[in-house]
PDB file of C-alpha atoms in Angstrom:
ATOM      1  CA  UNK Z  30     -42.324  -5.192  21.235  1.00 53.00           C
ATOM      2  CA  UNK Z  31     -42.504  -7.418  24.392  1.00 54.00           C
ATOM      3  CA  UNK Z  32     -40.777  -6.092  27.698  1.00 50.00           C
ATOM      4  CA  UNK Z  33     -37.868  -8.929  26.267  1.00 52.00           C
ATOM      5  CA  UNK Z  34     -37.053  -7.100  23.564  1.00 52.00           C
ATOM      6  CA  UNK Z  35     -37.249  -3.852  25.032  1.00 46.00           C
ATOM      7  CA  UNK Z  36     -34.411  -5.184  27.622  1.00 48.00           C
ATOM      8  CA  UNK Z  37     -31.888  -6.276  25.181  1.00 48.00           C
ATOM      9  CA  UNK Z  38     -33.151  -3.043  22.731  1.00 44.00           C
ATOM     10  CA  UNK Z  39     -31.741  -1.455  26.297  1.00 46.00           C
ATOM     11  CA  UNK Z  40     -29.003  -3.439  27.083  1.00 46.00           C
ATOM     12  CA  UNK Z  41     -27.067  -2.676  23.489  1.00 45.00           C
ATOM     13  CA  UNK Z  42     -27.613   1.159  23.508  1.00 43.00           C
ATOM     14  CA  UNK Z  43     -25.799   0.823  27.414  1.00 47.00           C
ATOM     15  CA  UNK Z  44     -23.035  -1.846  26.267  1.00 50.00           C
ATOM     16  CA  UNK Z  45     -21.818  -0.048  22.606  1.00 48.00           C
ATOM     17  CA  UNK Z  46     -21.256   3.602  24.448  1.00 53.00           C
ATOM     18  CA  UNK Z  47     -19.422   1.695  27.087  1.00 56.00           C
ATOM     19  CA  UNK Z  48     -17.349  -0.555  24.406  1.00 56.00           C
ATOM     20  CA  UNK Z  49     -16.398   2.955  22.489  1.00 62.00           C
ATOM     21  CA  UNK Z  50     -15.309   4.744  25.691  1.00 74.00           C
ATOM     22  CA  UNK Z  51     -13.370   2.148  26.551  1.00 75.00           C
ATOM     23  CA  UNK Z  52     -11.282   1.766  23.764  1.00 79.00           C
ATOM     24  CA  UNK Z  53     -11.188   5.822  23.617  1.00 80.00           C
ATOM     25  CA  UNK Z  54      -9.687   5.704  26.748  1.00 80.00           C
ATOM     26  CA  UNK Z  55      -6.884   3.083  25.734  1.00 79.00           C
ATOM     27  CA  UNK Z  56      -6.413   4.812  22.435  1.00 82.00           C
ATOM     28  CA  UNK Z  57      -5.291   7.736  24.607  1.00 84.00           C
ATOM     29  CA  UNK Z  58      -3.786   6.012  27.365  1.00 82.00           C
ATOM     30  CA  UNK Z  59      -1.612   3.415  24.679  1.00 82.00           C
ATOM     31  CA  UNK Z  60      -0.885   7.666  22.579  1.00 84.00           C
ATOM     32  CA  UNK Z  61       0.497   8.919  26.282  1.00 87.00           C
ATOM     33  CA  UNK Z  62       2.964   5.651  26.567  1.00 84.00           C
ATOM     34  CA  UNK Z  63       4.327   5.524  23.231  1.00 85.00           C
ATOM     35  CA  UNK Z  64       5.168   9.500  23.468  1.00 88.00           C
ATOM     36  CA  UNK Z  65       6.916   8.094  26.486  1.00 88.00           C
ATOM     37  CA  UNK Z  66       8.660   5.034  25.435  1.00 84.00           C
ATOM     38  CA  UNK Z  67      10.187   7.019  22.562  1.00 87.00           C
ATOM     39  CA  UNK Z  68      11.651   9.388  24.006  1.00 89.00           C
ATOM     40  CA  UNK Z  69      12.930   8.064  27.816  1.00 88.00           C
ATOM     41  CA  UNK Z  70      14.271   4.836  25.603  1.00 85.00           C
ATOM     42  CA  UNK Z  71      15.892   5.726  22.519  1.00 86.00           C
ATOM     43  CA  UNK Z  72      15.499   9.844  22.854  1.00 88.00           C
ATOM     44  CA  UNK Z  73      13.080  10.599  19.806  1.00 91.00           C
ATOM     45  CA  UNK Z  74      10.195  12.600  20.528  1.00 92.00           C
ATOM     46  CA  UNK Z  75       7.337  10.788  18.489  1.00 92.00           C
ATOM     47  CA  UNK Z  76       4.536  12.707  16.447  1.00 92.00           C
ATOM     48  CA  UNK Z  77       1.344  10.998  16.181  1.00 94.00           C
ATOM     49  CA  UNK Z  78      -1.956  12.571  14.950  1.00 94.00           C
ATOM     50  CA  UNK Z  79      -4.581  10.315  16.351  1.00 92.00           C
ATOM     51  CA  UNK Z  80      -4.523   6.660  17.422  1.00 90.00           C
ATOM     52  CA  UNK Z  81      -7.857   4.558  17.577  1.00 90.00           C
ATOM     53  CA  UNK Z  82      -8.536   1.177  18.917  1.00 88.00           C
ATOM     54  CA  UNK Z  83     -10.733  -1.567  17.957  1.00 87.00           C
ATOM     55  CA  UNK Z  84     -11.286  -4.120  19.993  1.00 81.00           C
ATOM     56  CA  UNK Z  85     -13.326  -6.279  18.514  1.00 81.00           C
ATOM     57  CA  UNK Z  86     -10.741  -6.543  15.366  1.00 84.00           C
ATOM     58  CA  UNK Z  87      -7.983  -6.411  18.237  1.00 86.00           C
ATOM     59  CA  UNK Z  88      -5.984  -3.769  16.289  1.00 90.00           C
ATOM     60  CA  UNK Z  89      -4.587  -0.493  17.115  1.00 90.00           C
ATOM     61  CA  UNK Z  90      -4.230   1.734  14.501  1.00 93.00           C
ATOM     62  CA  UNK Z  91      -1.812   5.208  14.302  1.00 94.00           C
ATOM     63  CA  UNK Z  92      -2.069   7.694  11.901  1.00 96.00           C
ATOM     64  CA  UNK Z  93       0.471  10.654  10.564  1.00 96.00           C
ATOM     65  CA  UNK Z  94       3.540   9.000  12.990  1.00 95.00           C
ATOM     66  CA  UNK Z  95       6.977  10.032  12.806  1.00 95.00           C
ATOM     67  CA  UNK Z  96      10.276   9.634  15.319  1.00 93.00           C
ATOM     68  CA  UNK Z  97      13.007  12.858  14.928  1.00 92.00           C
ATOM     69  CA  UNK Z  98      15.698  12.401  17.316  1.00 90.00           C
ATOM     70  CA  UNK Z  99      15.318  15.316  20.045  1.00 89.00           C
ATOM     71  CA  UNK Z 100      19.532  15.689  19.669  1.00 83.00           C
ATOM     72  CA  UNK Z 101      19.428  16.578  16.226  1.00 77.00           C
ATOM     73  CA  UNK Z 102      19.746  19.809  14.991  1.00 68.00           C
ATOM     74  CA  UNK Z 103      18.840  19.356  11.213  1.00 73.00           C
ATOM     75  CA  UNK Z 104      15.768  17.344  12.880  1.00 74.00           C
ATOM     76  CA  UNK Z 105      15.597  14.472  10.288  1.00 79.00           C
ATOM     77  CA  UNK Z 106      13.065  12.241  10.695  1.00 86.00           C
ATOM     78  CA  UNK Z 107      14.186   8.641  11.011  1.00 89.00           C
ATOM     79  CA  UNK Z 108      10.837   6.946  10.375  1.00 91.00           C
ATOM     80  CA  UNK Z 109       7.375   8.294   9.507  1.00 95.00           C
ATOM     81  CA  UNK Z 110       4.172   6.620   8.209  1.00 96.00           C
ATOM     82  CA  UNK Z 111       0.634   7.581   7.240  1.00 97.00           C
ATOM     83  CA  UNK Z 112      -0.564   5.117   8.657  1.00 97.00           C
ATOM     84  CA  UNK Z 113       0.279   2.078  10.876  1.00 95.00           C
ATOM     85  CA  UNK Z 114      -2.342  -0.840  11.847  1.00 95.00           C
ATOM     86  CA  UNK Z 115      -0.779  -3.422  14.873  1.00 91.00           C
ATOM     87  CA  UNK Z 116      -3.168  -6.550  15.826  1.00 92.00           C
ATOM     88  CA  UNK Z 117      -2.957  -7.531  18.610  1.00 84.00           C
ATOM     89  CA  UNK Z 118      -4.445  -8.074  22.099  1.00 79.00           C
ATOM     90  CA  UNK Z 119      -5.606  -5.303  23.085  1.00 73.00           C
ATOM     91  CA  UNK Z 120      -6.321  -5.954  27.146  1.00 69.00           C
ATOM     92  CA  UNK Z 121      -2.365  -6.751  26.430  1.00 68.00           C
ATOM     93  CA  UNK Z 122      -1.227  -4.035  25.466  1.00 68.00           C
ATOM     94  CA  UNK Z 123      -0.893  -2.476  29.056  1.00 69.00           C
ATOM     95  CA  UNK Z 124       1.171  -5.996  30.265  1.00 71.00           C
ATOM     96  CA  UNK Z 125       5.178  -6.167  30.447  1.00 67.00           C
ATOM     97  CA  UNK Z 126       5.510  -8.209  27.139  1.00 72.00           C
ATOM     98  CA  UNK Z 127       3.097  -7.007  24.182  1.00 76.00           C
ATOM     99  CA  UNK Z 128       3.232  -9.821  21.516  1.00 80.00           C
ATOM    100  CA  UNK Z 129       1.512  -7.928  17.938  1.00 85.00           C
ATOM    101  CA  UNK Z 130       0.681 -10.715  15.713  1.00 87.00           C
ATOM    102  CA  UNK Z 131       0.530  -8.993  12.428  1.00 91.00           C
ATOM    103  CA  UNK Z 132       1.885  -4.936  11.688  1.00 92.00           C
ATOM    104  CA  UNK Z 133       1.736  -2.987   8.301  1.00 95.00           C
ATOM    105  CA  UNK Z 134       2.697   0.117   7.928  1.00 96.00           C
ATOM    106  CA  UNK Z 135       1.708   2.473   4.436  1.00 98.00           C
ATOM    107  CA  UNK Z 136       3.554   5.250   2.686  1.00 97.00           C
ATOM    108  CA  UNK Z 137       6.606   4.825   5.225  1.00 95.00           C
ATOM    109  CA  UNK Z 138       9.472   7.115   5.157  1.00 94.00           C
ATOM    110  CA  UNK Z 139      13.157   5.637   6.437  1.00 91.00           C
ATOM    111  CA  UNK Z 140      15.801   8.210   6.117  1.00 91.00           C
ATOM    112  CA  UNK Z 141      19.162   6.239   7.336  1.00 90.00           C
ATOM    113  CA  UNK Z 142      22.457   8.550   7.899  1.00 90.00           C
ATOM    114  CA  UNK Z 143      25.291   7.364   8.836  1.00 91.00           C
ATOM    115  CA  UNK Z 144      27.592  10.165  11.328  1.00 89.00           C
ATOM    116  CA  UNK Z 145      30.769   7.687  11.123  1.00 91.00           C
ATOM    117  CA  UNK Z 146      32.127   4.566  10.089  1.00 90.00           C
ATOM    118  CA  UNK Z 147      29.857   2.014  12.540  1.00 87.00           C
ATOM    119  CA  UNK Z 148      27.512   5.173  14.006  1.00 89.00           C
ATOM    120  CA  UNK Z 149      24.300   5.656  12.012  1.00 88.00           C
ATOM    121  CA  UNK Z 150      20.810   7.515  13.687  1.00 88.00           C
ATOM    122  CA  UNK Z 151      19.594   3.801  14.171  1.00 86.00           C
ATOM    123  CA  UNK Z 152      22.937   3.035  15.705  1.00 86.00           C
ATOM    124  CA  UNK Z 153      22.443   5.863  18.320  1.00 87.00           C
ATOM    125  CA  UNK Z 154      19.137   4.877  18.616  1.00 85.00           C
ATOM    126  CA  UNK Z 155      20.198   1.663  19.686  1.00 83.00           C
ATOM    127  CA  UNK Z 156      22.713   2.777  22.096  1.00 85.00           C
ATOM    128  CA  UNK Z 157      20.189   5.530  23.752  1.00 87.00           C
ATOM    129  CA  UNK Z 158      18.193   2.168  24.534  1.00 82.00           C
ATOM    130  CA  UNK Z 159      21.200   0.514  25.979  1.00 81.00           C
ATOM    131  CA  UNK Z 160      21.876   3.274  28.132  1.00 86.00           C
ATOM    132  CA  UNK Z 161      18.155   3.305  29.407  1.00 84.00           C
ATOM    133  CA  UNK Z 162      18.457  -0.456  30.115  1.00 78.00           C
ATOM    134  CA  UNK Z 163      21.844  -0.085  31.703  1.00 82.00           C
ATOM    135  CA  UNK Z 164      20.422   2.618  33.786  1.00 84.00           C
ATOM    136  CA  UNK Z 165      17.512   0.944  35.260  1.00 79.00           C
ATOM    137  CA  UNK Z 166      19.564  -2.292  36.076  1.00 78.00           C
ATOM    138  CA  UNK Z 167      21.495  -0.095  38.011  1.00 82.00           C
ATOM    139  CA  UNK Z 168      18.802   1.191  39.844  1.00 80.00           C
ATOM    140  CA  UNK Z 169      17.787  -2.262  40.806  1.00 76.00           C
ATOM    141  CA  UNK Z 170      14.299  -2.097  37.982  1.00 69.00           C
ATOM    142  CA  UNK Z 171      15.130  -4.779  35.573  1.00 61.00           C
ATOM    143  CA  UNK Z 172      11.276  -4.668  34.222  1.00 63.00           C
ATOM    144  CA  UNK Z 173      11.112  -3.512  31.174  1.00 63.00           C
ATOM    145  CA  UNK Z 174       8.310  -3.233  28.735  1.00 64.00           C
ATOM    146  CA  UNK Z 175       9.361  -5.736  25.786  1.00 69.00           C
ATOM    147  CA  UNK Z 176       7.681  -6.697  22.393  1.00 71.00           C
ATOM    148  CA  UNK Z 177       7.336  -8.746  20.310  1.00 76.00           C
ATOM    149  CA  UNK Z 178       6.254  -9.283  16.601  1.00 80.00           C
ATOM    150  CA  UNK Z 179       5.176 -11.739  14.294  1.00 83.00           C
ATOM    151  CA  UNK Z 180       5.349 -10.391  11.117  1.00 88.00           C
ATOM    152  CA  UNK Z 181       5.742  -7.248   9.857  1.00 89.00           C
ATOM    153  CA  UNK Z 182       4.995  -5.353   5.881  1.00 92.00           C
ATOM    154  CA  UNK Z 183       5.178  -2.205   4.947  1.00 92.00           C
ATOM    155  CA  UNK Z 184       3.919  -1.116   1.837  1.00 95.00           C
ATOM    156  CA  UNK Z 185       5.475   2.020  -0.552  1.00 93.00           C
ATOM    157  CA  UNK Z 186       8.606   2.606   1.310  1.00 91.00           C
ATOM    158  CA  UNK Z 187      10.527   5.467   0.229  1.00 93.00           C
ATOM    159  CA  UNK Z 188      14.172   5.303   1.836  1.00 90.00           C
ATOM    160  CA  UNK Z 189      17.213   7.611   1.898  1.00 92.00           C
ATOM    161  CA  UNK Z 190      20.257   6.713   2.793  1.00 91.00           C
ATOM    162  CA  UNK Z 191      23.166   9.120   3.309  1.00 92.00           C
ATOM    163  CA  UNK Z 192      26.592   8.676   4.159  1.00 93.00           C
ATOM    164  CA  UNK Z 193      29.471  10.164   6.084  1.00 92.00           C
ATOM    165  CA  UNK Z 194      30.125  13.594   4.865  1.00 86.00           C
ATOM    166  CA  UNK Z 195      26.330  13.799   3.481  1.00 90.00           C
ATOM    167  CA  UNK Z 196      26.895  11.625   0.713  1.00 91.00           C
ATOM    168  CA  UNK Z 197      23.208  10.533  -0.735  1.00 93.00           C
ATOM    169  CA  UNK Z 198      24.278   6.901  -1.750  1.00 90.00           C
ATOM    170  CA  UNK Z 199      19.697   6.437  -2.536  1.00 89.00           C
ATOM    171  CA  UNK Z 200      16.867   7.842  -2.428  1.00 92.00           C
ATOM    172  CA  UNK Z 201      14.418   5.331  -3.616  1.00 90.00           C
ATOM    173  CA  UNK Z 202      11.087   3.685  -3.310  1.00 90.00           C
ATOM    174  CA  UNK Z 203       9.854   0.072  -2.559  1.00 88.00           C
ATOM    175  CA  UNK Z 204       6.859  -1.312  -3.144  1.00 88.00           C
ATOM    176  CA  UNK Z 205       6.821  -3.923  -0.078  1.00 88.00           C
ATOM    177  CA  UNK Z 206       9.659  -4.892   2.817  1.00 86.00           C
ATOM    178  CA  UNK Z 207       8.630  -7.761   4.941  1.00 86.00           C
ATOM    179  CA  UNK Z 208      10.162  -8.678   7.675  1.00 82.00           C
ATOM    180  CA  UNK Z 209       9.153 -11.670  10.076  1.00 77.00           C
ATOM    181  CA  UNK Z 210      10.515 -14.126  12.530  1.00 65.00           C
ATOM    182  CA  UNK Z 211      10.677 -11.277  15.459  1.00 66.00           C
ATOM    183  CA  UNK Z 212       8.733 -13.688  17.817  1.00 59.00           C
ATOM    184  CA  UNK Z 213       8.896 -14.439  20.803  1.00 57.00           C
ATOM    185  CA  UNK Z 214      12.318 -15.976  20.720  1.00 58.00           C
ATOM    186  CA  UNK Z 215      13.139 -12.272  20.673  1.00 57.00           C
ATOM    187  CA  UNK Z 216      11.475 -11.447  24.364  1.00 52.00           C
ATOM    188  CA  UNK Z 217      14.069  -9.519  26.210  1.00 52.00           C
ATOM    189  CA  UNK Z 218      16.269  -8.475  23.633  1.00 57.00           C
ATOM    190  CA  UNK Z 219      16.483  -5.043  21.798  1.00 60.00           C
ATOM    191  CA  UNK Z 220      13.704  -6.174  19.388  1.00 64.00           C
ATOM    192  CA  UNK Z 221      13.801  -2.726  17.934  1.00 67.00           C
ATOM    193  CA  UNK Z 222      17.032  -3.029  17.038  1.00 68.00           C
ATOM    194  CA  UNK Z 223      16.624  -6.509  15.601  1.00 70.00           C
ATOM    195  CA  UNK Z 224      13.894  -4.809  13.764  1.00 73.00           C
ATOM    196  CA  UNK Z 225      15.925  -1.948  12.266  1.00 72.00           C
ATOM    197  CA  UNK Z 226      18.749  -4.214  10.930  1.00 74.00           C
ATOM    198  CA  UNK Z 227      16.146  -6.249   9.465  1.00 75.00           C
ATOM    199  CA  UNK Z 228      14.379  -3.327   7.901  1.00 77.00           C
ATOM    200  CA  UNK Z 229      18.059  -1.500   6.230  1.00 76.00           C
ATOM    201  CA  UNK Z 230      19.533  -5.464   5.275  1.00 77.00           C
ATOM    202  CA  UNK Z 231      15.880  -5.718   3.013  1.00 78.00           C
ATOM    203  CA  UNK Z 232      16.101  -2.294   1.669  1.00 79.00           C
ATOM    204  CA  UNK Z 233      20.057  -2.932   0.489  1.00 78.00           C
ATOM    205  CA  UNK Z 234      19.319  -6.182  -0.566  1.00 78.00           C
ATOM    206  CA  UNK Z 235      15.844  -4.804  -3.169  1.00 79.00           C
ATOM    207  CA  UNK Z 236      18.257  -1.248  -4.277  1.00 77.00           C
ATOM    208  CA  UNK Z 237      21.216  -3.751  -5.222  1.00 75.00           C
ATOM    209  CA  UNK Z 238      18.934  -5.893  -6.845  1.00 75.00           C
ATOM    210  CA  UNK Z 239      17.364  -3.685  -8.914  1.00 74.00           C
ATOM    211  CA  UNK Z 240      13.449  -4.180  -7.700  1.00 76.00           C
ATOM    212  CA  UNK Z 241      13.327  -0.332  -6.796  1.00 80.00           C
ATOM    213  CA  UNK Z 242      12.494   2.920  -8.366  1.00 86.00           C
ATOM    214  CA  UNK Z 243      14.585   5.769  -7.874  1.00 89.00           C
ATOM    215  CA  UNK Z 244      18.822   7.151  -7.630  1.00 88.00           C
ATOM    216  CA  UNK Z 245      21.518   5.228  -6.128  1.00 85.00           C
ATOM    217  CA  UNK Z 246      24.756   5.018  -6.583  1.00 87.00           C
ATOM    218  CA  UNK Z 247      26.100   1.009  -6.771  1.00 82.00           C
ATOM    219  CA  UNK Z 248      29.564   1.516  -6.086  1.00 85.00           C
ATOM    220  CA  UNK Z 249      29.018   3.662  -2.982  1.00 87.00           C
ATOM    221  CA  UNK Z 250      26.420   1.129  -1.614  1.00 83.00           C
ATOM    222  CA  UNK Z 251      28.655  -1.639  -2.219  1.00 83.00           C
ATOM    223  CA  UNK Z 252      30.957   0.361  -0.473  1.00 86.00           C
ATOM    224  CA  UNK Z 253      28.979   0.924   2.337  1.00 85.00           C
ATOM    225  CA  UNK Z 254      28.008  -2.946   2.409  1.00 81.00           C
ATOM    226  CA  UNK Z 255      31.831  -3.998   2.805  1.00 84.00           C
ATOM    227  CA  UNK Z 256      32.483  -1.190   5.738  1.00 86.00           C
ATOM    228  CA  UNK Z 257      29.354  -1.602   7.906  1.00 81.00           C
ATOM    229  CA  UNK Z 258      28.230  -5.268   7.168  1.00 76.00           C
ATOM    230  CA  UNK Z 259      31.085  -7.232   5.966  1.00 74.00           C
ATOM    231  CA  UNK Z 260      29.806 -10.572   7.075  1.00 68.00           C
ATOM    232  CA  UNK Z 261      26.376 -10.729   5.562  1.00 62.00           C
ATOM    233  CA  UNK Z 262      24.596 -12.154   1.919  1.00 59.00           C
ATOM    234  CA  UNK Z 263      24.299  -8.585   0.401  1.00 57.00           C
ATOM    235  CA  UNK Z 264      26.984  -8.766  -1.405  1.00 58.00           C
ATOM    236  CA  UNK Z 265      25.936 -12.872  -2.804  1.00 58.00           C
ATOM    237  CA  UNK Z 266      23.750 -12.298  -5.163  1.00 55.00           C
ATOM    238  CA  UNK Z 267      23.054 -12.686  -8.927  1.00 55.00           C
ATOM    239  CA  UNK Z 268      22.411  -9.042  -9.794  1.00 50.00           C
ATOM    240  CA  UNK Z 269      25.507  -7.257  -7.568  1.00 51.00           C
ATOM    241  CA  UNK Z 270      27.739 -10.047  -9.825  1.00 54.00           C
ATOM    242  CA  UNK Z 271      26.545  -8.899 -12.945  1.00 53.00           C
ATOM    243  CA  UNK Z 272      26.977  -5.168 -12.161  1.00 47.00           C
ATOM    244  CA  UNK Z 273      30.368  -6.082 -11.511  1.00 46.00           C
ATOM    245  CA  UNK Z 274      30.745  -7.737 -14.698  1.00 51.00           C
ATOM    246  CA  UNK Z 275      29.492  -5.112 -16.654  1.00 42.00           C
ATOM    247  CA  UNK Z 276      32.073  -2.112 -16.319  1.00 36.00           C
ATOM    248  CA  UNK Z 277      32.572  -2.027 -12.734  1.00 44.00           C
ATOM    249  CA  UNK Z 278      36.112  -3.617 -12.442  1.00 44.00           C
ATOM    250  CA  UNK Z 279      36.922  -1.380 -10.638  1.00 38.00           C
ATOM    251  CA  UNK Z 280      34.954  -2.557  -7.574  1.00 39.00           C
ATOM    252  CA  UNK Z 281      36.441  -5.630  -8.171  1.00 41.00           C
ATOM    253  CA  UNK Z 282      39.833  -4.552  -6.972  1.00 40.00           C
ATOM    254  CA  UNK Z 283      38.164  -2.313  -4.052  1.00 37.00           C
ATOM    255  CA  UNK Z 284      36.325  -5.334  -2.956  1.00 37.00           C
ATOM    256  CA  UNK Z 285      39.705  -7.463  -3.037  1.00 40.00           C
ATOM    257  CA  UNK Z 286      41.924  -5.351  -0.833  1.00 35.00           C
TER     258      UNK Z 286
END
């Protein structure tokens, strides 16, 4: 081998250590913010059992996550995956607006409870991220760290809902939610909370049409439709109407009043 090869034989075995350690060192430093974004903005402490970066691919990829609210006695876990793969740019991810092209997430739990009419955990979740907005207006830091995404799937979701008084209305599983359009149209809004609503409207809208697997109870989801989201689609669709028509008069009269 001439002393040419010998140099670039050289050069790789220096440059692929110093590639790895790098994106070590973001994997840990991007593990270290997230535990902090969770729980200073919406007050969940976040579990998270090892988080690798590639930057070639540009992805970041989380394993075994989970949010519990830190307020919560029962501690229920809101959301929890096995695994969760984000492309993006990763030099970006340390900038004040992180824009993730592409997210899936696999074997994701959702577990949505509702405390009162209007107050869910996502709903407090939401206004725990107000307050941390609110609070660093007032302290004259309007910079906040905001996101944005592309387009999002997550693959075998199994969601519970339950509401007031502990009332399981489903407990079900979904192949596939997508969700997309939360671009950069988004940037400076609560794109979490855009992301949520997105999430729960898909999950009603597969359980009521009967692309799920599981228990849930029709009339109290309908129910729950007409309470908390009395201006949306749910409730226009071909399968709901045929439910109706087949023994559930009764709704028909709820739905009326």
């Amino acid at each position: 081998m001439g002393k040419s090869g010998i140099l670039l034989v050289g050069l790789v075995l220096v440059t692929i250590p110093a590639y790895f350690a790098r994106d070590v060192w973001i994997a840990n430093v991007v593990e270290e913010m997230l535990h902090y974004q969770a729980e200073t903005k919406i007050n969940h402490a976040m579990s998270v059992s090892d988080v690798s970066v590639d930057s070639d691919l540009g992805r970041l990829i989380l394993n075994q996550v989970s949010l519990t609210p830190l307020d919560d006695p029962q501690k229920l876990q809101a959301l929890a995956t096995d695994r969760a793969e984000l492309d993006a740019d990763v030099s970006g991810l340390f900038s004040p607006h992180v824009r993730v092209r592409h997210a899936r997430a696999y074997d994701v739990e959702v577990a949505l409870e509702y405390v009162a009419p209007g107050v869910s955990n996502f709903k407090l979740m939401e206004r725990a991220y107000r307050s941390f907005v609110e609070q660093r207006r007032a302290e004259g830091r309007s910079r906040l760290l905001e996101w944005d995404m592309d387009q999002l799937d997550l693959y075998r979701v199994h969601f519970i809902l339950i509401d007031i008084n502990g009332q399981l209305l489903a407990d079900v599983q979904i192949p596939k939610i997508s969700v997309s359009t939360l671009s950069t149209k988004n940037s400076g809004k609560e794109n979490f909370s855009l992301l949520m609503r997105q999430v729960q409207l898909s999950v009603l809208k597969e359980t009521l049409r009967g692309r799920v697997q599981g228990e849930y109870d029709t009339a109290g989801l309908l129910q729950l439709v007409r309470r908390e989201m009395p201006r949306s689609d749910i409730l226009d669709n071909g399968m709901v109407n045929k439910l109706k028509e087949a023994g559930k008069n009764f709704l028909e009269g709820w739905l009326s009043q």
